[in-house]
GROMACS .gro file of C-alpha atoms in nm:
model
  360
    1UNK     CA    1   4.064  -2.607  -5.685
    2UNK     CA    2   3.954  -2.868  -5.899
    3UNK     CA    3   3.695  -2.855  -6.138
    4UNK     CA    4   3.383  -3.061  -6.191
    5UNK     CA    5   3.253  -2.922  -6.491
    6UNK     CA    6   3.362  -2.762  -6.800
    7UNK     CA    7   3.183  -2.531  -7.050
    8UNK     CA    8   3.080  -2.197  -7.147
    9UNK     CA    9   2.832  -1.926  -7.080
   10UNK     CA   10   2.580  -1.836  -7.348
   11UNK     CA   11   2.558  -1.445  -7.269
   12UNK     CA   12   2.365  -1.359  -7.590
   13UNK     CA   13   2.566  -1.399  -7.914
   14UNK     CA   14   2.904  -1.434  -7.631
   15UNK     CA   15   3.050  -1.735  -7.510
   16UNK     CA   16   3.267  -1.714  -7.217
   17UNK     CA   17   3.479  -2.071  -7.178
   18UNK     CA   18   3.421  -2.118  -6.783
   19UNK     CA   19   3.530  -2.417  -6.541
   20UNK     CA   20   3.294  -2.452  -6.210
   21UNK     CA   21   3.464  -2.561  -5.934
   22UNK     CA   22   3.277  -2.650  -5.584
   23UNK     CA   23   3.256  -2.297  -5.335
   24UNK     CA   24   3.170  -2.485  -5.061
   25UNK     CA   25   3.309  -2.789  -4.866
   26UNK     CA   26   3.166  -3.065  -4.558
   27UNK     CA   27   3.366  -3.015  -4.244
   28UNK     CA   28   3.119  -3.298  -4.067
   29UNK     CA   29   3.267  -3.584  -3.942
   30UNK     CA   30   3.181  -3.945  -4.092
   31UNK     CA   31   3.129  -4.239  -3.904
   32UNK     CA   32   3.210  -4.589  -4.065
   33UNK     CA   33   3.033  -4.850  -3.960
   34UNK     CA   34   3.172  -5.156  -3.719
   35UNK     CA   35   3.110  -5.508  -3.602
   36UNK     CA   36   3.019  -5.424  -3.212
   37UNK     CA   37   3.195  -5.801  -3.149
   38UNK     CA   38   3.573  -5.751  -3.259
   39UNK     CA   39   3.512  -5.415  -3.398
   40UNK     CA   40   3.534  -5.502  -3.770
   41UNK     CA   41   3.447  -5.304  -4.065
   42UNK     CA   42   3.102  -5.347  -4.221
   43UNK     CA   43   3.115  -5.306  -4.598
   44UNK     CA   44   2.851  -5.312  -4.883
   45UNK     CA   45   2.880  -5.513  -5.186
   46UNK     CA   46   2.686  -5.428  -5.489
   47UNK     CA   47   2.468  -5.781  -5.591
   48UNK     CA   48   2.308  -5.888  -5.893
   49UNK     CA   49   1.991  -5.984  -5.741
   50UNK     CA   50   1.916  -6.211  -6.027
   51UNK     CA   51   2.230  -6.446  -6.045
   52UNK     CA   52   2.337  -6.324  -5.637
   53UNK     CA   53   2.681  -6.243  -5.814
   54UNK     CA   54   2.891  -5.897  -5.693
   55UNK     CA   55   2.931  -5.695  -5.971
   56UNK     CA   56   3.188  -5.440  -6.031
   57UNK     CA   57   3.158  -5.053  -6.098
   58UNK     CA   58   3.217  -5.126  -6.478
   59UNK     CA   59   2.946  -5.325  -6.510
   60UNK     CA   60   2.682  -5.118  -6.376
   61UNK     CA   61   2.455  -4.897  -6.564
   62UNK     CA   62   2.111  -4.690  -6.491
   63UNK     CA   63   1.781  -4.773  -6.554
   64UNK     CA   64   1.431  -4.637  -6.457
   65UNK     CA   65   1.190  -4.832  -6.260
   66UNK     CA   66   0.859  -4.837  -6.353
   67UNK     CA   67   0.526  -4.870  -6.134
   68UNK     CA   68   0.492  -5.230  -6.242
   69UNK     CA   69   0.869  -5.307  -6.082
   70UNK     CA   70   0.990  -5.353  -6.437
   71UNK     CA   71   1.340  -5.197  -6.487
   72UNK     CA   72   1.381  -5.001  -6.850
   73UNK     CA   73   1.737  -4.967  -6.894
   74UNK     CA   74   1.922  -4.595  -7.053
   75UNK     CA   75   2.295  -4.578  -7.119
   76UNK     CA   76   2.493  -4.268  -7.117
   77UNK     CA   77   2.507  -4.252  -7.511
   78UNK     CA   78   2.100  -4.244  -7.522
   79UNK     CA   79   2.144  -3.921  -7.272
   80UNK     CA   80   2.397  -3.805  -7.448
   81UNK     CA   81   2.154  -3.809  -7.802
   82UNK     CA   82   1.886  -3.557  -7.638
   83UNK     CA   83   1.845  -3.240  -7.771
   84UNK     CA   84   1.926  -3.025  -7.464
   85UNK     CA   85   2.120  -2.704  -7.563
   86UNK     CA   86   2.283  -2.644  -7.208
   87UNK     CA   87   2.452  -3.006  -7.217
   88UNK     CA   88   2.815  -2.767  -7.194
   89UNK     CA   89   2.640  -2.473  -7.137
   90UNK     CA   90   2.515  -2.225  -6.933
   91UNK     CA   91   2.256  -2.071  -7.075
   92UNK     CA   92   2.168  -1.693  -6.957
   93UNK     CA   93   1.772  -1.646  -7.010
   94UNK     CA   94   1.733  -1.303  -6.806
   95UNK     CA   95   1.817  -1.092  -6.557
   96UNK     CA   96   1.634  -0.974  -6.228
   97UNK     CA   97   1.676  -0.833  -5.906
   98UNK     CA   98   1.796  -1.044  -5.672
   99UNK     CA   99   1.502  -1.011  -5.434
  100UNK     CA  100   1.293  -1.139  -5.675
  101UNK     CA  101   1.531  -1.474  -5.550
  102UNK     CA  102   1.327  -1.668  -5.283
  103UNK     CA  103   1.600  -1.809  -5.052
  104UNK     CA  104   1.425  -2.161  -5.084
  105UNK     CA  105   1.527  -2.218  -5.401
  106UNK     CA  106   1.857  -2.208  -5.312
  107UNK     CA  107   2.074  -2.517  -5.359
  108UNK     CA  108   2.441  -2.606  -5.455
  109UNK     CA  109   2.655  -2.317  -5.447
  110UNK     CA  110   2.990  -2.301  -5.728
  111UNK     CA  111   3.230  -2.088  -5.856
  112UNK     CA  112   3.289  -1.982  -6.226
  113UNK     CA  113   3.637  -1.934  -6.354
  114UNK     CA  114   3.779  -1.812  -6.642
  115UNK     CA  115   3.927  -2.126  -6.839
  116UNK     CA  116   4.218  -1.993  -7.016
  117UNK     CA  117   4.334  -1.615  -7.181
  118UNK     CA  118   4.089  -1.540  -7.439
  119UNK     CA  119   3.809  -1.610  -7.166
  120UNK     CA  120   3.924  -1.321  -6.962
  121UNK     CA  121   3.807  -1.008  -7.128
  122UNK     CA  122   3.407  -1.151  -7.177
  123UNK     CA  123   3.434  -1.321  -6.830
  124UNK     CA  124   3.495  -0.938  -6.680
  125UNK     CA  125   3.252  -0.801  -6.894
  126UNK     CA  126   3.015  -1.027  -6.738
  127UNK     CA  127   3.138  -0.962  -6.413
  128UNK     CA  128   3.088  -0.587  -6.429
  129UNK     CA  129   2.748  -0.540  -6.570
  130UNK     CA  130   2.589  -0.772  -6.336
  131UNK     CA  131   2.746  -0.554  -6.069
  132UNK     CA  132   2.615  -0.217  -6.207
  133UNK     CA  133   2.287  -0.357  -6.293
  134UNK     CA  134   2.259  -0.448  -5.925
  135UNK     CA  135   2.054  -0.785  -6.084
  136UNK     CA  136   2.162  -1.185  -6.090
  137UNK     CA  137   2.141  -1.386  -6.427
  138UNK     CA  138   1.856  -1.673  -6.460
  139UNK     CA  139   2.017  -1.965  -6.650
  140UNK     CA  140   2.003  -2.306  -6.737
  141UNK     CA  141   2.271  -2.545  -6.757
  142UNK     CA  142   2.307  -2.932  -6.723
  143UNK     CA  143   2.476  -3.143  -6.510
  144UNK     CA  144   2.493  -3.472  -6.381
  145UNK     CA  145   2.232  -3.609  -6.598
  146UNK     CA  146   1.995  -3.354  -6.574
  147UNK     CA  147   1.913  -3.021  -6.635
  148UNK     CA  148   1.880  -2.754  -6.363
  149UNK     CA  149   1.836  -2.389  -6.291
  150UNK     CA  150   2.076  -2.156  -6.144
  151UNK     CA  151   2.154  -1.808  -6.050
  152UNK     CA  152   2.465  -1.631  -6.152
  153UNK     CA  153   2.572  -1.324  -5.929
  154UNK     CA  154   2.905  -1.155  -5.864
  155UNK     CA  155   3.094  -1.236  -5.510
  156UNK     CA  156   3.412  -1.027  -5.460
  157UNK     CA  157   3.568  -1.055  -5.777
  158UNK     CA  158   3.413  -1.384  -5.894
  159UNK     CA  159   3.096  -1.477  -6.086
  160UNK     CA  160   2.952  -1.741  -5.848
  161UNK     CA  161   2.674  -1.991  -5.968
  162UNK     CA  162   2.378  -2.093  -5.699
  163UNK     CA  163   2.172  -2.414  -5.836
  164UNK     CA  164   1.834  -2.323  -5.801
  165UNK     CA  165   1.547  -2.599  -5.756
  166UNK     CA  166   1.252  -2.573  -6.028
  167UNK     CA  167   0.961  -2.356  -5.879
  168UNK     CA  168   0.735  -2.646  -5.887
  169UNK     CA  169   0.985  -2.853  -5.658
  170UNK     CA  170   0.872  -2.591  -5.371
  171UNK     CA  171   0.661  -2.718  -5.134
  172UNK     CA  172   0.366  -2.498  -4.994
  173UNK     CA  173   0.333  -2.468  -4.666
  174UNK     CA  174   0.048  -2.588  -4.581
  175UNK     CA  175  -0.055  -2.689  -4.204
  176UNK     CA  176   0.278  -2.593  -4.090
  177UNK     CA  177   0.156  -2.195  -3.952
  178UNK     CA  178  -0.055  -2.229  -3.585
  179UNK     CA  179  -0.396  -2.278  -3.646
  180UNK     CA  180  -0.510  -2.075  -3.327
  181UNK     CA  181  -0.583  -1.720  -3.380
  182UNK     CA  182  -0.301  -1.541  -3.190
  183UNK     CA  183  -0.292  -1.185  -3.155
  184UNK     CA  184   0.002  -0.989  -3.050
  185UNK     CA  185   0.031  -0.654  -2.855
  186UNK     CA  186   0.201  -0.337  -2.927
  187UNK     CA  187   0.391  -0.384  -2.610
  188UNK     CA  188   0.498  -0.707  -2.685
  189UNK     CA  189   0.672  -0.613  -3.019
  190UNK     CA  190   0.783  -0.352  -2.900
  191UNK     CA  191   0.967  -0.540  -2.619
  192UNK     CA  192   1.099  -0.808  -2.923
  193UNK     CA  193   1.213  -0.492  -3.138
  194UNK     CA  194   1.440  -0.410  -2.803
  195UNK     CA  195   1.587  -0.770  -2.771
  196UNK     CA  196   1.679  -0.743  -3.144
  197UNK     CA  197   1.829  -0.433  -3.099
  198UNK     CA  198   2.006  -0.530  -2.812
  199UNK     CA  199   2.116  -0.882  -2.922
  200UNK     CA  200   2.276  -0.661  -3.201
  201UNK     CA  201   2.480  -0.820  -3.559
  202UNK     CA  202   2.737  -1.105  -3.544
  203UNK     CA  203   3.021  -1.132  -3.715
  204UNK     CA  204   2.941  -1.454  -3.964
  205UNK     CA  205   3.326  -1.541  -3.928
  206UNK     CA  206   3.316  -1.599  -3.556
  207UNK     CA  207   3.087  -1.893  -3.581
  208UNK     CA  208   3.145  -2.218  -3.541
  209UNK     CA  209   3.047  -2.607  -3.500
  210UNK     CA  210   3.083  -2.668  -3.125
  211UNK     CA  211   2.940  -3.018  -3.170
  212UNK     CA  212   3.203  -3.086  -3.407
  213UNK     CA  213   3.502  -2.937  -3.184
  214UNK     CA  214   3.370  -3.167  -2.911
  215UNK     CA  215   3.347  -3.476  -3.118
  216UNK     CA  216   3.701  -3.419  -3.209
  217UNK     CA  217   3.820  -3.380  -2.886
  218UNK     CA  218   3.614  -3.685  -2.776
  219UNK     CA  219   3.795  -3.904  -3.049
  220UNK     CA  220   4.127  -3.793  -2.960
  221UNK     CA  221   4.066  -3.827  -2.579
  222UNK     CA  222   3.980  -4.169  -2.667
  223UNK     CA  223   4.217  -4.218  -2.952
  224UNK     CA  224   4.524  -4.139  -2.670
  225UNK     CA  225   4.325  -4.354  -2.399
  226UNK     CA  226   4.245  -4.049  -2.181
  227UNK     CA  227   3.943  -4.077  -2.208
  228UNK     CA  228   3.668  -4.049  -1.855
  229UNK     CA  229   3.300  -4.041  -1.944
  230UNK     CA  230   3.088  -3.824  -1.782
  231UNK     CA  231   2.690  -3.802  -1.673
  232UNK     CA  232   2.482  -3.726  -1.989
  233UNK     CA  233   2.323  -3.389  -1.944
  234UNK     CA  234   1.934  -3.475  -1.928
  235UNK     CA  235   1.734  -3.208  -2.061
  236UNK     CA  236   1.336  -3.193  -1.905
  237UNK     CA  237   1.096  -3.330  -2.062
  238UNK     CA  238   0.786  -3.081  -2.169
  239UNK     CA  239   0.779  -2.701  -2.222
  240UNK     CA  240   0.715  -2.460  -1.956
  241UNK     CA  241   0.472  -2.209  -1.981
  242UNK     CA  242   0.582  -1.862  -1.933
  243UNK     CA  243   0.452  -1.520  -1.903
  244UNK     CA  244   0.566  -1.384  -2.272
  245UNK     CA  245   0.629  -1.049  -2.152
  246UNK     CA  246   0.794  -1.141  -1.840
  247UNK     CA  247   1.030  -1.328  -2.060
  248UNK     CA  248   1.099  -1.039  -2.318
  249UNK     CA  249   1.149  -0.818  -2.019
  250UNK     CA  250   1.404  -1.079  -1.873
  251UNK     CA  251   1.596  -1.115  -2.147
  252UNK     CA  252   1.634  -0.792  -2.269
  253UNK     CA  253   1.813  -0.730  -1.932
  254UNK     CA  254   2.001  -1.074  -2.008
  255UNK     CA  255   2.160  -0.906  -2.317
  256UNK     CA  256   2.200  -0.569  -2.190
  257UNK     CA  257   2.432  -0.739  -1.870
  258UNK     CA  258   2.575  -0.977  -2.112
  259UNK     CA  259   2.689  -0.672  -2.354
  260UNK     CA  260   2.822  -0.462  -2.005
  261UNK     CA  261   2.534  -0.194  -2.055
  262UNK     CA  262   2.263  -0.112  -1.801
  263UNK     CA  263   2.281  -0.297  -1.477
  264UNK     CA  264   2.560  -0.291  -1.228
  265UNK     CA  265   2.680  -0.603  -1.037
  266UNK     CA  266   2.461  -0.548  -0.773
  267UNK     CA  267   2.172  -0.559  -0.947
  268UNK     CA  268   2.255  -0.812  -1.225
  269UNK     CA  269   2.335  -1.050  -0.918
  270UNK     CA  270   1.998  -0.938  -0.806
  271UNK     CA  271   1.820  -1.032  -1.108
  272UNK     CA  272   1.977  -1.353  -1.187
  273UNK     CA  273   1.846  -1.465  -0.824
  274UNK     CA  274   1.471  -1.297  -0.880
  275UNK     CA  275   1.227  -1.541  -0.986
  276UNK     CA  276   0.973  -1.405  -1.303
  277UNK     CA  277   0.595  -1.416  -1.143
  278UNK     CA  278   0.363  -1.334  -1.385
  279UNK     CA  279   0.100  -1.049  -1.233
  280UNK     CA  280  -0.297  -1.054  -1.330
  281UNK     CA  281  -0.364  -0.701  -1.420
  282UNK     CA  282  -0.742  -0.628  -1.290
  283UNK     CA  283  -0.937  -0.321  -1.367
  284UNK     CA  284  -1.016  -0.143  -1.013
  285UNK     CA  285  -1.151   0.193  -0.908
  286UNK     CA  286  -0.861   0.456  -0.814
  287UNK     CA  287  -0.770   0.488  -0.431
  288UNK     CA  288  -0.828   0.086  -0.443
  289UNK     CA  289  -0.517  -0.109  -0.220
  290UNK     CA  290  -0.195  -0.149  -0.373
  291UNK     CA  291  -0.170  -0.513  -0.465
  292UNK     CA  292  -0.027  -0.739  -0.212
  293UNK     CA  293   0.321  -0.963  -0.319
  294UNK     CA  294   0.377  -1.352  -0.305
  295UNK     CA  295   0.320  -1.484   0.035
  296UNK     CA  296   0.028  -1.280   0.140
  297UNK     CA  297   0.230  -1.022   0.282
  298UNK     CA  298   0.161  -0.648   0.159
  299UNK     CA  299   0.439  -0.488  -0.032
  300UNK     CA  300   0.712  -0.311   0.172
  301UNK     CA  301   0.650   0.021  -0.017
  302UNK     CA  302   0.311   0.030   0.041
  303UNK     CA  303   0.329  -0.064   0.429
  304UNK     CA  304   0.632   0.226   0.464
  305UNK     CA  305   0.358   0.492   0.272
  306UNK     CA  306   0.120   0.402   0.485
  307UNK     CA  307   0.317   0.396   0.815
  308UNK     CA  308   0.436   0.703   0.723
  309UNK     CA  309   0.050   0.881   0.657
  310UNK     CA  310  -0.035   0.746   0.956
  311UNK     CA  311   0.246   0.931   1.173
  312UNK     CA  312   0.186   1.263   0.971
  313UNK     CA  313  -0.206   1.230   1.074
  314UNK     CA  314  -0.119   1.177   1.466
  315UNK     CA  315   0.178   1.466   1.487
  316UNK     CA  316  -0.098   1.703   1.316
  317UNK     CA  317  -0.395   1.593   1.568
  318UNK     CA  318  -0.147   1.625   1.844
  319UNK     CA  319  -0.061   1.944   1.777
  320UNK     CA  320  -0.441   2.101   1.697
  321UNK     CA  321  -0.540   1.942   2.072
  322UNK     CA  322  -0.213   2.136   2.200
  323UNK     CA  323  -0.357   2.444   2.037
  324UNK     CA  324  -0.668   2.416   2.132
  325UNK     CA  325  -0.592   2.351   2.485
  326UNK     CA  326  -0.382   2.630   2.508
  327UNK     CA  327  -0.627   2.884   2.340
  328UNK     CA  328  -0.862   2.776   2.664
  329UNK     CA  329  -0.563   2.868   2.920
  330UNK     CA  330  -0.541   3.169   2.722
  331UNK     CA  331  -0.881   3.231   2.721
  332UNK     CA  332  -0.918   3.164   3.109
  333UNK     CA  333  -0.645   3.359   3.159
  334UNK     CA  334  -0.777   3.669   3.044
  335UNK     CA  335  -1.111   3.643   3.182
  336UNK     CA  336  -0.916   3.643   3.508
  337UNK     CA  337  -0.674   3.930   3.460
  338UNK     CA  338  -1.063   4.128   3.332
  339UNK     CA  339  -1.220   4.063   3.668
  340UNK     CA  340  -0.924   4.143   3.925
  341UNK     CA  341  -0.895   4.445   3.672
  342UNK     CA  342  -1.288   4.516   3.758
  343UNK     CA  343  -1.228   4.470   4.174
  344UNK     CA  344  -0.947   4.692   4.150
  345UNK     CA  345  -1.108   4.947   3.998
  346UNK     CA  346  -1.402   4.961   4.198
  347UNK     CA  347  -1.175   4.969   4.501
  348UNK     CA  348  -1.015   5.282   4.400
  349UNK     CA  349  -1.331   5.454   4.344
  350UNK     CA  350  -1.519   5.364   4.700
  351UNK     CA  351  -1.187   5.521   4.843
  352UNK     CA  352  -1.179   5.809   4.654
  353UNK     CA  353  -1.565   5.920   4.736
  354UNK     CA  354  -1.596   6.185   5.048
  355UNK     CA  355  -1.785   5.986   5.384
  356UNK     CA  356  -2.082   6.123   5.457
  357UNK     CA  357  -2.079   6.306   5.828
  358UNK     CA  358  -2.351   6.213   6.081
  359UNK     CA  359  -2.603   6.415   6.202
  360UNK     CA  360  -2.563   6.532   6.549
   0.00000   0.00000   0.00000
């Protein structure tokens, strides 16, 4: 890789000779700009707005603008004559944990190599006591014109080099949180710690640009004169208001299906094709009616309870008039069988008693 800077680190009375190369590169793809007529190139030429002449790159310099409009002109030499000690130098000032690091700071990110032999042995002394102190270096170092902060920490086997921005180059964040005073149930987190746990870690390798892979194949479509446009895809306009916990609920089941855990077929089917109502939960006195579904109608399970009370009710006053009608029979029954019994008896005992002769 090719470097863009050349130096040393300043690691107390140690100076490691380092080159910094770029660790990261654009993959975007640039646009040039075109006459719409004949489909031209539109260029820029840099004008002298004084004399209207184009200059060229050698005759350009820098110069500050003042309030006023009025243009104070610095060369490279009067830069070059300020006392700044990290003008080829990075300049270690401390060492902290690297939480103390607020990711907003974070800017360009380089690598630091080793430029030649005799930088080796400091360079991996460096390298190892940044990685048993478990800390990042604070330094300062200058580059393109200016001077800048940065953060030296150990990837792999590599010191790498994060610019940092100045603290005061932070922006507080003011009017950006809601101003309404939200409040947020236990449920409800509890439902968004579930989606988290279900949506699970990614591997940061198996992303992608998928706007870039389509702008590519849209250039070489057109590029090969295969290309067929299509119907834009028109998103709606305005948010839709949802029932928050009827969407956490949904989409943990979304991820669950997606990751082949929970559902079957059946019932993923089932719940792709179920609409999310959202349900007003009323305070009501127990033995109130179940609540009735969309539509008016009452819910199936509470009509097939019911249907089935009322059947159990009928069977068991059905069978107390059975009993009690034939407790009566009985009853009548036995008062019967008593009074033949009584004839009977009497019967016997008017035949059994001696007749009473007449008198002559």
């Amino acid at each position: 890789m090719r470097s863009i800077w050349n130096g040393a680190i300043s690691f107390g009375l140690v100076s490691i000779p380092i080159k910094v190369v770029n660790a990261t590169e654009s993959h975007s793809i640039s646009f040039r700009q075109i006459h719409l007529g004949d489909g031209g190139r539109i260029r820029y030429r840099k004008v002298c707005e004084l004399d209207g002449e184009e200059v060229s790159s050698a005759e350009i310099g820098k110069g500050y603008e003042e309030a006023d409009g009025s243009i104070v002109p610095l060369t490279d030499e009067d830069l070059a004559q300020l006392p700044i000690a990290t003008a080829r130098t990075i300049e270690i000032m401390s060492f902290v944990p690297a939480e103390e690091i607020d990711p907003l700071q974070m800017d360009a990110a380089y690598y630091l190599a080793a430029n030649g032999p005799t930088a080796a042995k400091p360079y991996t002394l460096l390298r190892e006591a940044l990685k048993r102190s478990r800390k990042v270096a604070i330094a300062k170092y200058a580059l393109r014109g200016r001077e800048r902060l940065g953060m030296l920490r150990v990837v792999d086997d590599v010191i790498a080099m994060h610019g940092l921005l100045w603290p005061d180059e932070i922006r507080v964040p003011e009017g950006v949180a809601p101003e309404a005073d939200v409040s947020v149930r236990e449920a409800e987190l509890d439902l968004a710690d579930a989606l988290m746990a279900t949506l699970g870690e990614v591997e940061m390798s198996s992303l992608h640009d998928d706007y870039r892979d389509a702008v590519e194949a849209l250039i070489a479509a057109k590029a090969g004169g295969a290309f067929e446009p299509t119907e834009p895809v028109v998103e709606p306009a305005g948010g839709q208001v949802i029932d928050l916990m009827a969407a956490l609920e949904k989409s943990v089941r979304a991820a669950k299906a997606s990751r082949g855990e929970g559902v079957g077929a059946g019932a993923a089917e089932a719940e792709a094709d179920a609409e999310v109502t959202p349900m007003r939960r009323k305070a009501g006195r127990a033995g109130a009616a179940a609540p009735k579904a969309v539509g008016g109608k009452k819910s199936t399970a509470a009509s097939a309870k019911k249907t089935a009370a009322s059947a159990a009710s009928k069977k068991k006053t059905t069978a107390a008039a059975k009993g009690t009608k034939s407790a009566k029979s009985g009853a009548a029954a036995a008062k019967s069988t008593s009074a033949s019994a009584k004839k009977a008896a009497s019967g016997a005992k008017k035949a059994a008693a001696p007749r009473k002769r007449s008198s002559a």
